[in-house]
Short mmCIF file of C-alpha atoms in Angstrom, two decimals:
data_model
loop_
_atom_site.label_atom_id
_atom_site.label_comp_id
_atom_site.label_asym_id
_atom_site.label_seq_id
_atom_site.Cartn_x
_atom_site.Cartn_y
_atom_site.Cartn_z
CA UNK A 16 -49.58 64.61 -1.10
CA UNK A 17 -48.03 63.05 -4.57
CA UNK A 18 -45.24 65.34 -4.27
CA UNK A 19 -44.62 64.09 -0.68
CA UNK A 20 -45.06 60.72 -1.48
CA UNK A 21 -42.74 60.89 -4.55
CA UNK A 22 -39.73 62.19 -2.08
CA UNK A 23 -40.96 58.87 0.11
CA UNK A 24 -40.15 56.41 -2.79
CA UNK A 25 -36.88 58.47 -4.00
CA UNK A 26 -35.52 58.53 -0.87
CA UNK A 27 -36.50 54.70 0.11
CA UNK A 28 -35.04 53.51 -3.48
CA UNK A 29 -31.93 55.57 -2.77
CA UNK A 30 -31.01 54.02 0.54
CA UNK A 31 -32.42 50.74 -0.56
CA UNK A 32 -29.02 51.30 -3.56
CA UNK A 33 -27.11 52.61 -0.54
CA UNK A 34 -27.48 49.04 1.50
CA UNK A 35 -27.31 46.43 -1.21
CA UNK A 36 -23.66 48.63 -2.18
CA UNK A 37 -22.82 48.33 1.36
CA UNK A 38 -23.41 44.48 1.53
CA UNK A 39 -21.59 43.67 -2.03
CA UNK A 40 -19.43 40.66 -1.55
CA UNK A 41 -15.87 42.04 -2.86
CA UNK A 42 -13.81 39.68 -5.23
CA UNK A 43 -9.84 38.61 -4.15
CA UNK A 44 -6.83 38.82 -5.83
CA UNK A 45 -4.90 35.38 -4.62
CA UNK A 46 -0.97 34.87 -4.72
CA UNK A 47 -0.13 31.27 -5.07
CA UNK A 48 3.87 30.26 -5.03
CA UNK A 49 4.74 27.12 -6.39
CA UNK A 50 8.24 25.70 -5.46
CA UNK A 51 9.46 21.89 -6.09
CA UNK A 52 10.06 20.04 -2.52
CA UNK A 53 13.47 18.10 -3.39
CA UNK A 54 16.22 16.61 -1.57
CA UNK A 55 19.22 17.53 -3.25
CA UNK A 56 20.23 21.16 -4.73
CA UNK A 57 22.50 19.72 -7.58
CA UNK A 58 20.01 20.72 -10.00
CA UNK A 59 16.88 22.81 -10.85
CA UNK A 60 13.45 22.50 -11.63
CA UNK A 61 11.76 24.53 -14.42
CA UNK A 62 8.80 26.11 -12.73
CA UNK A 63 6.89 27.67 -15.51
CA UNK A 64 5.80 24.12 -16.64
CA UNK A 65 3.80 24.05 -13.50
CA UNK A 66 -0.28 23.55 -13.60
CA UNK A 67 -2.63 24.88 -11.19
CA UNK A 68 -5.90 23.84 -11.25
CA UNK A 69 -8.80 25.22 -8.35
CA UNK A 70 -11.92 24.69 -7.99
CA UNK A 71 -15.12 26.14 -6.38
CA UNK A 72 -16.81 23.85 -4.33
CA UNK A 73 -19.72 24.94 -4.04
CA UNK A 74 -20.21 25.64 -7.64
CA UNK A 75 -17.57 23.13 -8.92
CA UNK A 76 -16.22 25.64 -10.98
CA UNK A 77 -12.74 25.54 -12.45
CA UNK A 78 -10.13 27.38 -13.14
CA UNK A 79 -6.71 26.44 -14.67
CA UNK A 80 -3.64 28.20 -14.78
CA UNK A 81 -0.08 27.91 -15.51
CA UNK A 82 3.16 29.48 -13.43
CA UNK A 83 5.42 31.51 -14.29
CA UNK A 84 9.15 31.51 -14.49
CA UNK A 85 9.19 32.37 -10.96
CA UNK A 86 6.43 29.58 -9.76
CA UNK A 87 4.18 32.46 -9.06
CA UNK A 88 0.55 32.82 -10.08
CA UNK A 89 -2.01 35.71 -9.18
CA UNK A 90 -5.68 35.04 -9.88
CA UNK A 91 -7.60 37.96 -10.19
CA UNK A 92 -10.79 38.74 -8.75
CA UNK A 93 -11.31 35.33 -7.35
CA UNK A 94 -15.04 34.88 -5.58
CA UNK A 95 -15.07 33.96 -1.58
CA UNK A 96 -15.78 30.78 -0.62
CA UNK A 97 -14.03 27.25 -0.33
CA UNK A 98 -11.87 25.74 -2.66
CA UNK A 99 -10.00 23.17 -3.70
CA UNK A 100 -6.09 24.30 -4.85
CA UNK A 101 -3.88 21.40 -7.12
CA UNK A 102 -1.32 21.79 -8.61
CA UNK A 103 1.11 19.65 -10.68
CA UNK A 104 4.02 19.61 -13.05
CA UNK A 105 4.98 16.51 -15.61
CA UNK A 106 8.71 15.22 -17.34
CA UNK A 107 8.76 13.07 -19.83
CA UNK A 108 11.47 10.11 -18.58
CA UNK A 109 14.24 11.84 -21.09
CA UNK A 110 13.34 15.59 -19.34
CA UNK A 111 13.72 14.10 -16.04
CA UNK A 112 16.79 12.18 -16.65
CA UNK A 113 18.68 15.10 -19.08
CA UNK A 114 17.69 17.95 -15.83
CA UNK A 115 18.51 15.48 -12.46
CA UNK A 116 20.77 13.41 -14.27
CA UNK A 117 19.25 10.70 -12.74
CA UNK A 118 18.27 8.06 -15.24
CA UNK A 119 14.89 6.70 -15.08
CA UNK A 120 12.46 4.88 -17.68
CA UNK A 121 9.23 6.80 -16.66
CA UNK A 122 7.21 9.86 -16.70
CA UNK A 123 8.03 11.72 -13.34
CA UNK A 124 5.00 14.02 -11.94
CA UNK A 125 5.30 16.18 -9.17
CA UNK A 126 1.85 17.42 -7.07
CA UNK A 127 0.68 20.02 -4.35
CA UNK A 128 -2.60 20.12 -3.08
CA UNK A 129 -4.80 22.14 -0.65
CA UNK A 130 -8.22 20.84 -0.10
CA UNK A 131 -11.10 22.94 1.02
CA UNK A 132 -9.22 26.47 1.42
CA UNK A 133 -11.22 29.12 2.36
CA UNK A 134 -10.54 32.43 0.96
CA UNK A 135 -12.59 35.05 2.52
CA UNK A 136 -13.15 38.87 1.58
CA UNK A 137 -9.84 40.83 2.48
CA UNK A 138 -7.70 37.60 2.26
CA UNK A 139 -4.52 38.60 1.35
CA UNK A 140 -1.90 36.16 2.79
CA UNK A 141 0.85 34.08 0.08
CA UNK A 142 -0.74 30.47 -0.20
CA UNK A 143 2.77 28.31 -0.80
CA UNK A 144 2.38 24.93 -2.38
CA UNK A 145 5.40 22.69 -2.46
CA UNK A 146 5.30 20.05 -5.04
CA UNK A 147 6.38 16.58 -4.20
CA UNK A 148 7.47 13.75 -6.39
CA UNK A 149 4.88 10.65 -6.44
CA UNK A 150 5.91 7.33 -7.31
CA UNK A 151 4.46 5.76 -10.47
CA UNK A 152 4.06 1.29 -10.58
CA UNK A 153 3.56 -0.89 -13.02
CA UNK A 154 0.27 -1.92 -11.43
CA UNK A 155 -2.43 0.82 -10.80
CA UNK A 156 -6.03 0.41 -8.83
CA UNK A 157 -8.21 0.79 -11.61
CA UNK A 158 -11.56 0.78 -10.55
CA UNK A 159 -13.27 0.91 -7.42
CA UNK A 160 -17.06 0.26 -6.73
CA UNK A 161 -17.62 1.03 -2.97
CA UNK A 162 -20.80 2.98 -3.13
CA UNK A 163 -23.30 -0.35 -3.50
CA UNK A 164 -26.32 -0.69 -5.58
CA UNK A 165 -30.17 0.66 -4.07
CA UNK A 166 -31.22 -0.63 -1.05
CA UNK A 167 -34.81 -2.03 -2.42
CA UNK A 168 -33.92 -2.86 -6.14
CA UNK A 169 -30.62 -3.68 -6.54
CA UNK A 170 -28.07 -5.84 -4.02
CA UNK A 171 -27.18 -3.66 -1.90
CA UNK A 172 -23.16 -3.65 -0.69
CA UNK A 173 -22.68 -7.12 -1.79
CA UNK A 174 -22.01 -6.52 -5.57
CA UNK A 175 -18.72 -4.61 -4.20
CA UNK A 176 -15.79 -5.20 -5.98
CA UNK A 177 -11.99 -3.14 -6.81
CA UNK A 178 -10.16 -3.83 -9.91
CA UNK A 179 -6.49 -3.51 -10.35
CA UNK A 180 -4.84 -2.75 -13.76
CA UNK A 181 -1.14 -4.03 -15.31
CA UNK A 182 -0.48 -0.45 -16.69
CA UNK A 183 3.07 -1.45 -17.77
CA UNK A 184 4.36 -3.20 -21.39
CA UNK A 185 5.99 -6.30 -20.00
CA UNK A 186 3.75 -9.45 -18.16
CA UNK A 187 3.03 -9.07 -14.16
CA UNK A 188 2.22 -11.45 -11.66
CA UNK A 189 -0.42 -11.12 -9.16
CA UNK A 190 0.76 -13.31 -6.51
CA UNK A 191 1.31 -11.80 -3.13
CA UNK A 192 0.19 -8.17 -4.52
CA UNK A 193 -1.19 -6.83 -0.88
CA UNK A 194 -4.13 -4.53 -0.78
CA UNK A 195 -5.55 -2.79 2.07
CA UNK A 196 -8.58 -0.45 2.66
CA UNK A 197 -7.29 2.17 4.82
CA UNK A 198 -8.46 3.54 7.80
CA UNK A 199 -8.51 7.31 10.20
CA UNK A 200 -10.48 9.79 11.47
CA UNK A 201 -14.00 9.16 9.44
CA UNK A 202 -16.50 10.97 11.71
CA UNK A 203 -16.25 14.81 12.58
CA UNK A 204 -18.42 14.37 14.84
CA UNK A 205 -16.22 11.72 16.86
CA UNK A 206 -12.76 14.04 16.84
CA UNK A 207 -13.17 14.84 20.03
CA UNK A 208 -12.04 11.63 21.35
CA UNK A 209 -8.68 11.12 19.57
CA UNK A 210 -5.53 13.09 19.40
CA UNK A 211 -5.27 15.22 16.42
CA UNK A 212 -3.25 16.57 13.91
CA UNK A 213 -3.43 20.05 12.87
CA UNK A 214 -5.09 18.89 10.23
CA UNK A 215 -7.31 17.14 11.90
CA UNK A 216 -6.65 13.73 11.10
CA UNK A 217 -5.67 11.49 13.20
CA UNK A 218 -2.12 11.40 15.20
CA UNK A 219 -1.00 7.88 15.37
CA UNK A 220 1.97 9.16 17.08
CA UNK A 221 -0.22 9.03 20.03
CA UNK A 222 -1.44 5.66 19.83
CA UNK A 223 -0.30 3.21 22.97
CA UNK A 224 3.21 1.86 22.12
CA UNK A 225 4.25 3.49 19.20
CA UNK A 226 7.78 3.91 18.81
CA UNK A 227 9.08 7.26 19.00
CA UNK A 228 12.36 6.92 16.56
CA UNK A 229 9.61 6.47 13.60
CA UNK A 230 7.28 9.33 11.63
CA UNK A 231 4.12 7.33 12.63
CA UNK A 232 1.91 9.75 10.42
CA UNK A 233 3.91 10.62 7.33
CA UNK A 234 5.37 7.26 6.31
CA UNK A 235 3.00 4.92 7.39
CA UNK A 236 -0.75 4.07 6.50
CA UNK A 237 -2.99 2.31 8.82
CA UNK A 238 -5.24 -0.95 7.57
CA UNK A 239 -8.72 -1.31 8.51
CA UNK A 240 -9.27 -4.74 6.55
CA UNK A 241 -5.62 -6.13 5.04
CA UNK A 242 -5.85 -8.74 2.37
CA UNK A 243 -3.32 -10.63 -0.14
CA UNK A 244 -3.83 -12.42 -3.46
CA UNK A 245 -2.48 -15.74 -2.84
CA UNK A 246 0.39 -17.91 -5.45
CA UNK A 247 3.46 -18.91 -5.81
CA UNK A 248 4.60 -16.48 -7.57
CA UNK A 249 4.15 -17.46 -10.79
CA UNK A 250 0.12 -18.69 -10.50
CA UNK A 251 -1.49 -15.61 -11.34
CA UNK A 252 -0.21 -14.30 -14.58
CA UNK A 253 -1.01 -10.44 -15.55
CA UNK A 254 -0.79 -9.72 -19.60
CA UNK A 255 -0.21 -5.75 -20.44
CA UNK A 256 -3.50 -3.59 -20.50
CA UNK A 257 -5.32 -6.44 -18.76
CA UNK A 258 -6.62 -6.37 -15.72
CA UNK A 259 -7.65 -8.62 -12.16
CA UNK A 260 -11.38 -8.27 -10.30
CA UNK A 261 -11.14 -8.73 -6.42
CA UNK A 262 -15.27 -9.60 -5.51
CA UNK A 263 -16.66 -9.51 -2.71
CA UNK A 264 -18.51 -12.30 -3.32
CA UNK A 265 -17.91 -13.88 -7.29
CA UNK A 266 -21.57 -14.16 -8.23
CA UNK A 267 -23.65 -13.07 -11.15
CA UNK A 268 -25.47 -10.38 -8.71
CA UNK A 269 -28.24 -9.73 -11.41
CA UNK A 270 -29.66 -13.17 -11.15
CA UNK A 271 -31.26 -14.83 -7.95
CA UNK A 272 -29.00 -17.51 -5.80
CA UNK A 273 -29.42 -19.39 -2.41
CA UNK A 274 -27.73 -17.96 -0.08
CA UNK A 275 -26.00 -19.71 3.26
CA UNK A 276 -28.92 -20.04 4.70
CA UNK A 277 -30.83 -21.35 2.13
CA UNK A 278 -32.90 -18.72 1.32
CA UNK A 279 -32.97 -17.31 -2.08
CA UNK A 280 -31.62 -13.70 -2.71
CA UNK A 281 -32.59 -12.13 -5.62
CA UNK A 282 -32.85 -8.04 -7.14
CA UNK A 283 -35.76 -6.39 -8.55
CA UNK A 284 -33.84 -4.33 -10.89
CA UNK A 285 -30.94 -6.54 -12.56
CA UNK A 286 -29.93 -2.96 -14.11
CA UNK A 287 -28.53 -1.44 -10.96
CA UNK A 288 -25.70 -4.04 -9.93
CA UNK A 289 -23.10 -6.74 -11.79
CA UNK A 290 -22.03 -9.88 -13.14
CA UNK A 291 -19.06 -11.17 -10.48
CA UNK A 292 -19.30 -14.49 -12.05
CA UNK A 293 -15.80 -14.29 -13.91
CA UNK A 294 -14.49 -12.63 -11.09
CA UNK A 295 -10.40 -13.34 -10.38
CA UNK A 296 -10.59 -13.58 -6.66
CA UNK A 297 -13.21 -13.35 -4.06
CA UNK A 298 -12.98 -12.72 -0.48
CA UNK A 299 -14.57 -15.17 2.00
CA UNK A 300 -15.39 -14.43 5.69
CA UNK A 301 -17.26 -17.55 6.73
CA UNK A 302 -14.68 -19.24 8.39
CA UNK A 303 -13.95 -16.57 10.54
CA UNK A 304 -17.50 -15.28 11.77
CA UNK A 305 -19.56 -17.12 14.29
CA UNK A 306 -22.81 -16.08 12.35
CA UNK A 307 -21.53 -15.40 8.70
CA UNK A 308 -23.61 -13.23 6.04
CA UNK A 309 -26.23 -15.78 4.02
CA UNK A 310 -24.87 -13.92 0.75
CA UNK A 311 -21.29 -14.77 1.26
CA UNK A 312 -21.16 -17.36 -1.27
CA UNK A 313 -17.81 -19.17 -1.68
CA UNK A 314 -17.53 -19.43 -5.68
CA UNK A 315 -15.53 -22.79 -5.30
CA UNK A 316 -14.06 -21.57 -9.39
CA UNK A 317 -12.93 -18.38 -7.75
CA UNK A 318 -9.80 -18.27 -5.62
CA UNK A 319 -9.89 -16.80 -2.05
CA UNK A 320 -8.22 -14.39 -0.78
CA UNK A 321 -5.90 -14.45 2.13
CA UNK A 322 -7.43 -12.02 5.00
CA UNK A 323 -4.37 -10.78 7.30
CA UNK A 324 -7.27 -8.59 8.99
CA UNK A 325 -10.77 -7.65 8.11
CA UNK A 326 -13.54 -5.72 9.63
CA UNK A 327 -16.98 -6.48 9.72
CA UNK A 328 -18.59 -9.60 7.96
CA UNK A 329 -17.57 -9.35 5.00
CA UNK A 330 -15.22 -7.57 2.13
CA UNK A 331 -17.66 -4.47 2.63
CA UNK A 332 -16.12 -1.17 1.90
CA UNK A 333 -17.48 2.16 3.37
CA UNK A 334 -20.29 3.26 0.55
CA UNK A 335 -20.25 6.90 1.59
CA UNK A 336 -16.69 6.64 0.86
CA UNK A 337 -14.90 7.66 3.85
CA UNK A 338 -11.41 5.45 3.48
CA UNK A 339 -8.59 4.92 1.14
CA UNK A 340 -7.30 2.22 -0.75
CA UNK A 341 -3.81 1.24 -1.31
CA UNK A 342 -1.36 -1.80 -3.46
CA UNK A 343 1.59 -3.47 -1.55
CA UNK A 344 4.25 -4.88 -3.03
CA UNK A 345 6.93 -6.33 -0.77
CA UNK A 346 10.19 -7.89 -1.55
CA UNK A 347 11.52 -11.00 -0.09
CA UNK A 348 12.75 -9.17 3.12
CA UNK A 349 9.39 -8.52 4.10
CA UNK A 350 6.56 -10.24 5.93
CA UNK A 351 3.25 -8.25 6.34
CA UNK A 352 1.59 -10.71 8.25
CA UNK A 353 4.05 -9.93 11.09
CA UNK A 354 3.74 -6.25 10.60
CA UNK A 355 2.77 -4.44 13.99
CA UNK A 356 -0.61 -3.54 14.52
CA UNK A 357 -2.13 -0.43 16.45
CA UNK A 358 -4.76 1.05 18.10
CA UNK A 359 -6.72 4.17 17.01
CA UNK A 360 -5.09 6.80 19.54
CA UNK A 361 -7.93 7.87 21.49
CA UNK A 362 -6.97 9.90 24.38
CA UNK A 363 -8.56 7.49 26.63
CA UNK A 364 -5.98 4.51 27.33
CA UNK A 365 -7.89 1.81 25.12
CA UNK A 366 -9.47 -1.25 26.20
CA UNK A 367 -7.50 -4.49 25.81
CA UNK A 368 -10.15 -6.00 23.44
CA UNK A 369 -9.97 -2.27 21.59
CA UNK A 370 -9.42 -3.04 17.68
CA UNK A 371 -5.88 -3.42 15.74
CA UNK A 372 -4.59 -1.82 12.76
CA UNK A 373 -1.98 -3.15 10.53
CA UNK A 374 0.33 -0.73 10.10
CA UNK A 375 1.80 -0.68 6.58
CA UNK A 376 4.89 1.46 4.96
CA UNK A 377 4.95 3.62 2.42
CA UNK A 378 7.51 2.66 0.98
CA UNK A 379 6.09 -0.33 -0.20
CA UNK A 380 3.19 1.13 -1.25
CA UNK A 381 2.97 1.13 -5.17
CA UNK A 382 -0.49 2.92 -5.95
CA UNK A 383 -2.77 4.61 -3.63
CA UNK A 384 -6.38 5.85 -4.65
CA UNK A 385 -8.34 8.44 -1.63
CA UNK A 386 -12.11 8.83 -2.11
CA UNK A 387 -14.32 10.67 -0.11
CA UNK A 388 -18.22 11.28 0.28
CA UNK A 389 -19.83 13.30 -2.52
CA UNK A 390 -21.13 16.29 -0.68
CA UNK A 391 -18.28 18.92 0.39
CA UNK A 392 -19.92 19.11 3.80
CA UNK A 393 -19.18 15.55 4.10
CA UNK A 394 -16.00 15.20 3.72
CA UNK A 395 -12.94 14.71 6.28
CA UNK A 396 -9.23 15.38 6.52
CA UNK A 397 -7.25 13.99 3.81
CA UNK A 398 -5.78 10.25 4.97
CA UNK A 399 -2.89 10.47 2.31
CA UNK A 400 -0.32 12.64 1.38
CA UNK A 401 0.94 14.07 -2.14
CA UNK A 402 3.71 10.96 -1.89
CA UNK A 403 0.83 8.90 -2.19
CA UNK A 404 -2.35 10.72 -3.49
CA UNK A 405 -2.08 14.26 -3.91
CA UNK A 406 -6.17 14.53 -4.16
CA UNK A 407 -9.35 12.24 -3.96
CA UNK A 408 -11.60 10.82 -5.72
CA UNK A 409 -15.65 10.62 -4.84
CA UNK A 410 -18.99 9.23 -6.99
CA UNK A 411 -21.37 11.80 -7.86
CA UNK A 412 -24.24 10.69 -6.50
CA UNK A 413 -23.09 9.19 -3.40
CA UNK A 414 -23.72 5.88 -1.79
CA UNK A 415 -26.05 2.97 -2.73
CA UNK A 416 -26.09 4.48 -6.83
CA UNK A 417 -24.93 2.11 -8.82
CA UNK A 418 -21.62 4.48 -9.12
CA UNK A 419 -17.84 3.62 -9.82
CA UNK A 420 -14.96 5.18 -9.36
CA UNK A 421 -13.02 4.49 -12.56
CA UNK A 422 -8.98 5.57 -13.42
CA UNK A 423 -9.13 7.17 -17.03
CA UNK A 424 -7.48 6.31 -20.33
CA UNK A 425 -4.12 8.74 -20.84
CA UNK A 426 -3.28 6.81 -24.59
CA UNK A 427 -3.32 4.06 -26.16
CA UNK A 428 0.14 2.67 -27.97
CA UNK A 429 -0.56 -0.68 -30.49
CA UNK A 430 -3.86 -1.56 -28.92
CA UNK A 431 -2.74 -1.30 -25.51
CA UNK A 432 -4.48 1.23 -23.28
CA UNK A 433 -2.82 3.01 -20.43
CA UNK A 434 -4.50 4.70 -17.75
CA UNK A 435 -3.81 8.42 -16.42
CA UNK A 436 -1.34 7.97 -13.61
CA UNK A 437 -0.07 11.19 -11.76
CA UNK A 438 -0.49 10.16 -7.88
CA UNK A 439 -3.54 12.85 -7.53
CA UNK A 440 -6.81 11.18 -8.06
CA UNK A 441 -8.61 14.47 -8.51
CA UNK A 442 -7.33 14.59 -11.98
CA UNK A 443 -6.93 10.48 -13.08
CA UNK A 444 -10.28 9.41 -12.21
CA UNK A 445 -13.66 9.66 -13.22
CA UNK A 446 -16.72 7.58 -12.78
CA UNK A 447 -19.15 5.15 -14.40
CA UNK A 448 -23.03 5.71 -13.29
CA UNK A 449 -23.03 1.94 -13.16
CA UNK A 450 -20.01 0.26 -12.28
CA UNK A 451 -18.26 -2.10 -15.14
CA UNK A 452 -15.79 -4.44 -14.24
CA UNK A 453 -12.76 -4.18 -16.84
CA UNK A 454 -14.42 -1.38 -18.56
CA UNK A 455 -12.47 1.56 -19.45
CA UNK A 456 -13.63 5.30 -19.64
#
């Protein structure tokens, strides 16, 4: 009987070995190619100067890696799962100018991303990532604070504010400097109702009256809420390493107020949100709401904005973090107000009280910042491309936290700090766990 029931346990253990072998999750080997998208072949690019950075999303591992002569790179023994692929190569102003011969007085960076890539066992296809030129401004977004303080103890959305930075040596002016939060496809759930791109964004090609000689998707961005910083062009001086704090409403959020209506407004933890007090500008909705919000104070010390368009009732910017933010700078040629404006394109004709969306052209777009929800399972198709952001940017802990997104500090020369700038927000921001206007990180 023990002999018998010996050869039971031997055998069981033996084919227990035999399965778990059989189920082992085998690693990859991946092949990445890196090549340099450009638009002339009068010169070359070194590769091996190329950076690749990818990351596990699940276990937000990383993994960093440099090219070789060739642009190629072969990771060995790379886990399954989803990941994020960017990749990036840097020239100094004198590299760039001595290789293209094209003379120019700042750093050029080129980036490639690939966002949520799944590699799966037996994956053995070439993953090609062509790296575009960005272009760098003077003035950078700095900070935004979209995800709102708690519900109960702190204030909510309305202690919302985004910060933009004078990242340059010489003074800048703030007058007519547009910025827009940008809109698309936020809601998986919702694709079904709009026509797609492969990636499954959205395909503003298809919406009603677009004009067919244009690339509707590539060199345009579309404006959910479209503001401007009013002047005359000289008002609203900018010193080097300073910055400018757009509010939604310019109020000292940690101490109570009366609101519209009279009522007072107050938070039970003064901890969790900000002092807008000192604010630059504010934005103020009243005057074009039939029943305004009772906390949207006009600070009669703070300048308002000018709204070309807006959305909902007030300067309120999606806290799970579903849009992207972008600067405008136009010339004198240019007058965004008369801009054209389209619908989402659904692929039902839409209504004739459907909304609008400015939409606004790249090429006058100086900085652009993506964020996205902080879960992976959350997030959407990127909005922007590497011309614009080549990643995104997201708050750990998600909406109503207390969280910032915040650009980080590259150097500092003779006191003056300037921020990480490389058009792939994946890499130049980080966050504060509560946000701090004009703090640095």
């Amino acid at each position: 009987m023990k002999k018998y029931l010996y050869l039971l346990l031997v055998t069981f253990a033996f084919t227990a070995c035999k399965k778990n072998n059989s189920t082992e999750i085998e690693p990859v080997d991946l092949n990445i190619k890196i090549n340099y998208s450009l638009a002339t072949s009068t010169y070359t690019l070194p590769l091996n100067i190329a950076k690749l950075k990818i990351t596990n999303i699940e276990t937000r591992t990383v993994q960093e890696f440099t090219a070789n002569d060739k642009g190629v790179i072969l990771i060995s023994k790379l886990a399954p799962g989803f990941y994020d692929i960017d990749a990036s190569a840097n020239f100094s102003a004198n590299e760039y100018s001595t290789i293209t011969g094209t003379v120019t007085e700042k750093a050029v960076t080129f980036n490639a991303s690939l966002k949520n890539k799944q590699i799966t066992v037996g994956f053995s296809e070439t993953i090609n990532l062509n790296l575009i030129a960005g272009s760098v401004g003077d003035w950078v977004i700095k900070q935004i604070y979209f995800a709102g303080s708690d519900r109960v103890n702190g204030a909510l959305y309305r202690d919302q504010f985004i910060e933009f930075y004078n990242n340059s040596d010489k003074t800048l002016y703030a007058d007519s400097l547009y910025f827009a939060e940008t809109t698309g496809l936020i809601t998986k759930s919702t694709s079904g109702s709009y026509n797609l791109l492969p990636s499954g964004q959205l395909d503003w090609s298809k919406s009603q009256n677009m004009p067919a000689n244009i690339d509707a998707n590539n060199d345009f961005v579309y404006a959910r809420a479209f503001l401007m910083i009013p002047g005359n062009g000289k008002q609203h001086p900018v010193e080097p390493g300073k910055s400018i704090v757009v509010a939604q409403t310019a109020i000292n959020h940690k101490s109570p107020f009366t609101g519209a209506d009279g009522k007072a407004i107050t938070v039970l933890d003064p901890g969790l949100t900000v002092d807008l007090s000192k604010a630059d500008f504010e934005a103020y909705y009243a005057p074009f709401l039939s029943k305004p919000l009772a906390s949207d104070i006009d600070n009669a010390s703070v300048p308002n904005l000018e709204v070309l368009s807006y959305f909902g009732t007030d300067m309120i910017f999606d806290n799970p973090g579903r849009y992207g933010y972008v600067l405008v700078k136009v010339d004198g040629t240019q007058k965004p107000k008369d801009w054209p404006q389209y619908n989402y394109p659904t692929k039902a004709t839409p209504s004739s009280t459907a909304g609008k969306y400015y939409q606004i052209p790249a090429k006058w777009i100086i900085d652009a910042v993506e964020v996205q929800p902080n879960e992976a399972t959350d997030r959407i198709p990127k909005k922007f491309g590497a011309t614009l952001d080549a990643g995104f940017t997201f708050v750990p802990l998600g909406s109503y936290t207390s969280q910032s997104v915040i650009r980080k500090t590259e150097k500092t020369i003779n006191g003056r700090i300037i921020l990480k700038d490389t058009n792939n927000s994946t890499e130049d921001f980080d966050y504060f766990n509560v946000a701090n206007p004009r703090g640095f990180k």
